[in-house]
Coordinates of C-alpha atoms in Angstrom, one line a residue:
M11 CA 180.7 334.2 96.2
V12 CA 183.3 336.9 95.2
G13 CA 180.9 338.4 92.6
G14 CA 178.3 338.7 95.4
L15 CA 180.7 340.4 97.7
A16 CA 180.4 343.8 95.9
R17 CA 176.6 343.6 96.0
R18 CA 176.6 342.5 99.7
A19 CA 179.0 345.4 100.6
A20 CA 176.8 347.9 98.8
Y21 CA 173.7 346.6 100.5
V22 CA 175.4 346.8 103.9
K23 CA 176.6 350.3 103.2
N24 CA 173.1 351.4 102.2
L25 CA 171.6 349.9 105.4
R26 CA 174.2 351.8 107.5
T27 CA 173.5 355.0 105.6
Q28 CA 169.8 354.6 106.5
G29 CA 170.7 354.2 110.2
N30 CA 169.5 350.6 110.5
S31 CA 170.7 348.5 113.4
F32 CA 171.9 345.1 112.5
L33 CA 174.6 342.5 113.0
L34 CA 176.6 340.8 110.3
L35 CA 177.4 337.1 111.0
D36 CA 178.8 334.1 109.2
S37 CA 178.2 330.5 110.5
G38 CA 181.4 329.1 108.9
D39 CA 183.0 327.9 105.7
L40 CA 183.3 331.5 104.6
F41 CA 186.7 331.2 102.8
F42 CA 186.8 328.0 100.9
D43 CA 184.7 325.9 98.6
V44 CA 185.5 322.2 98.1
S45 CA 185.0 322.6 94.3
A46 CA 187.4 325.6 94.2
N47 CA 190.4 324.0 95.9
A48 CA 192.1 322.8 92.6
N49 CA 194.3 326.0 92.4
A50 CA 195.7 326.6 95.9
E51 CA 197.2 330.0 95.1
R52 CA 193.9 331.3 93.6
A53 CA 191.9 329.9 96.6
L54 CA 194.2 331.7 99.0
I55 CA 193.9 335.0 97.1
K56 CA 190.1 334.6 97.0
A57 CA 190.1 333.9 100.8
Q58 CA 192.1 337.0 101.5
L59 CA 189.8 339.1 99.4
I60 CA 186.8 337.7 101.3
G61 CA 188.4 338.4 104.6
R62 CA 189.2 342.0 103.7
A63 CA 185.6 342.5 102.5
C64 CA 184.1 341.1 105.7
R65 CA 186.4 343.3 107.8
N66 CA 185.4 346.4 105.7
M67 CA 181.7 345.5 106.1
G68 CA 182.1 345.3 109.8
F69 CA 181.2 341.7 110.5
T70 CA 180.2 341.0 114.2
A71 CA 181.4 337.4 114.2
V72 CA 182.6 334.7 111.8
N73 CA 182.5 331.2 113.1
V74 CA 185.3 328.9 111.9
G75 CA 183.9 326.1 109.7
D76 CA 185.7 322.9 108.6
L77 CA 186.4 324.3 105.1
D78 CA 188.0 327.3 106.7
L79 CA 190.8 325.0 108.0
L80 CA 191.9 324.0 104.5
Q81 CA 194.5 326.8 104.4
G82 CA 195.6 325.9 107.9
I83 CA 195.4 327.6 111.2
D84 CA 198.1 330.1 110.4
F85 CA 196.0 331.6 107.7
L86 CA 193.1 332.0 110.2
R87 CA 195.3 333.5 112.8
K88 CA 196.5 336.1 110.3
E89 CA 193.0 337.0 109.3
A90 CA 192.1 337.4 113.0
S91 CA 195.2 339.5 113.6
L92 CA 194.0 341.8 110.8
G93 CA 190.7 342.3 112.6
L94 CA 188.4 339.6 111.3
P95 CA 186.3 338.6 114.3
L96 CA 186.7 334.8 114.2
I97 CA 185.1 332.8 116.9
S98 CA 185.3 329.2 117.9
A99 CA 184.8 327.7 121.4
N100 CA 186.0 324.2 120.5
L101 CA 189.0 324.8 118.2
V102 CA 191.8 324.7 120.7
D103 CA 195.5 324.9 120.8
A104 CA 197.0 321.4 120.9
G105 CA 199.4 322.3 123.7
S106 CA 197.5 324.6 126.0
Q107 CA 194.0 323.4 125.2
A108 CA 192.9 327.0 125.2
P109 CA 190.5 328.3 122.5
I110 CA 192.5 329.8 119.6
F111 CA 189.9 332.5 118.9
P112 CA 187.3 334.0 121.3
P113 CA 184.7 331.4 122.0
Y114 CA 181.9 333.8 121.7
V115 CA 180.9 337.4 121.2
I116 CA 178.2 339.5 122.8
R117 CA 176.9 342.6 121.1
E118 CA 174.1 345.0 122.1
I119 CA 171.5 345.8 119.5
S120 CA 168.2 347.6 120.1
G121 CA 168.8 347.4 123.8
L122 CA 169.3 343.7 123.9
R123 CA 172.6 341.8 124.6
V124 CA 172.9 339.1 121.9
G125 CA 175.4 336.3 122.3
F126 CA 176.9 334.2 119.6
L127 CA 178.8 331.0 120.4
G128 CA 181.2 329.6 117.8
L129 CA 181.2 325.8 117.4
L130 CA 182.9 323.6 114.8
S131 CA 181.9 320.1 113.9
S132 CA 184.5 317.5 114.8
E133 CA 183.5 315.4 111.7
F134 CA 184.7 316.5 108.3
R135 CA 183.3 315.8 104.8
A136 CA 185.1 312.7 103.5
E137 CA 186.5 314.5 100.4
V138 CA 188.3 317.1 102.5
A139 CA 189.0 315.3 105.8
P140 CA 192.6 314.2 104.8
V141 CA 193.6 317.7 103.8
I142 CA 192.1 319.3 106.9
Q143 CA 193.7 316.7 109.2
K144 CA 197.1 317.4 107.6
A145 CA 196.6 321.2 107.8
I146 CA 195.8 321.1 111.6
E147 CA 197.8 318.1 112.7
G148 CA 199.8 318.8 115.9
K149 CA 198.7 322.4 116.0
V150 CA 195.1 322.3 117.0
Q151 CA 192.4 320.0 118.3
I152 CA 188.7 320.1 118.0
R153 CA 186.8 319.4 121.2
G154 CA 183.4 317.9 121.1
P155 CA 180.9 320.5 120.2
I156 CA 178.2 319.3 122.6
E157 CA 180.5 319.1 125.6
T158 CA 181.9 322.5 124.7
A159 CA 178.4 324.1 124.3
K160 CA 177.5 322.7 127.8
E161 CA 180.6 324.5 129.1
F162 CA 180.0 327.9 127.5
V163 CA 176.2 328.3 127.3
P164 CA 175.8 329.0 131.0
K165 CA 178.4 331.8 130.7
L166 CA 176.5 333.2 127.7
R167 CA 173.2 333.0 129.6
S168 CA 174.6 335.0 132.5
Q169 CA 175.9 337.8 130.2
A170 CA 173.4 338.0 127.3
D171 CA 169.6 338.4 126.9
I172 CA 169.5 336.3 123.8

C-alpha cells in the first residue's frame, strides 16, 4: 500500500488541479495488514505514514475497521486529533457508551448532501481476534452494527439526500 500512496496522492492532486468534485473515503482496515504485523515498530511507522498521507490528500471520511484496532484505540485517537476524519457509530467508550469518533459525516458535492455512516463488525478474523481484544479491552466496546445502523440511519435520512 505504501508504494501506491505516492501514485494515489499524485492522482488526487491532479484531479483537484483540474477542478473535479469528488470525495475520498476509506471503508476500514486502512492502517494494518495481518501479514505485516510481525514487526510492530515498522507497522506503526507505516500506519503513521498512511495517516499523514490521507490527511494531506484531504480524505472526507475513514471508517474504523477491525485491523485498525491492532495498535489500540490510543493510536486511532491520536490520528483523529491530528485531523484524520475517522468515523464509527458503533465503536463506543466502555464507560460512557458514547461513540469515540463521529458516527457519520455529511458532505455536499454537486448540490447533493451525501451521508456516510461508519460501522465496524463485531466479529474479528480468528488470527487477529486475541490481539484486538487485548488492545481494546476495558477501553472500548463494539455495539452491534445492525442495531446501531437502525439508530443512526433515520438521522442521516433527515439530513442527507443520499
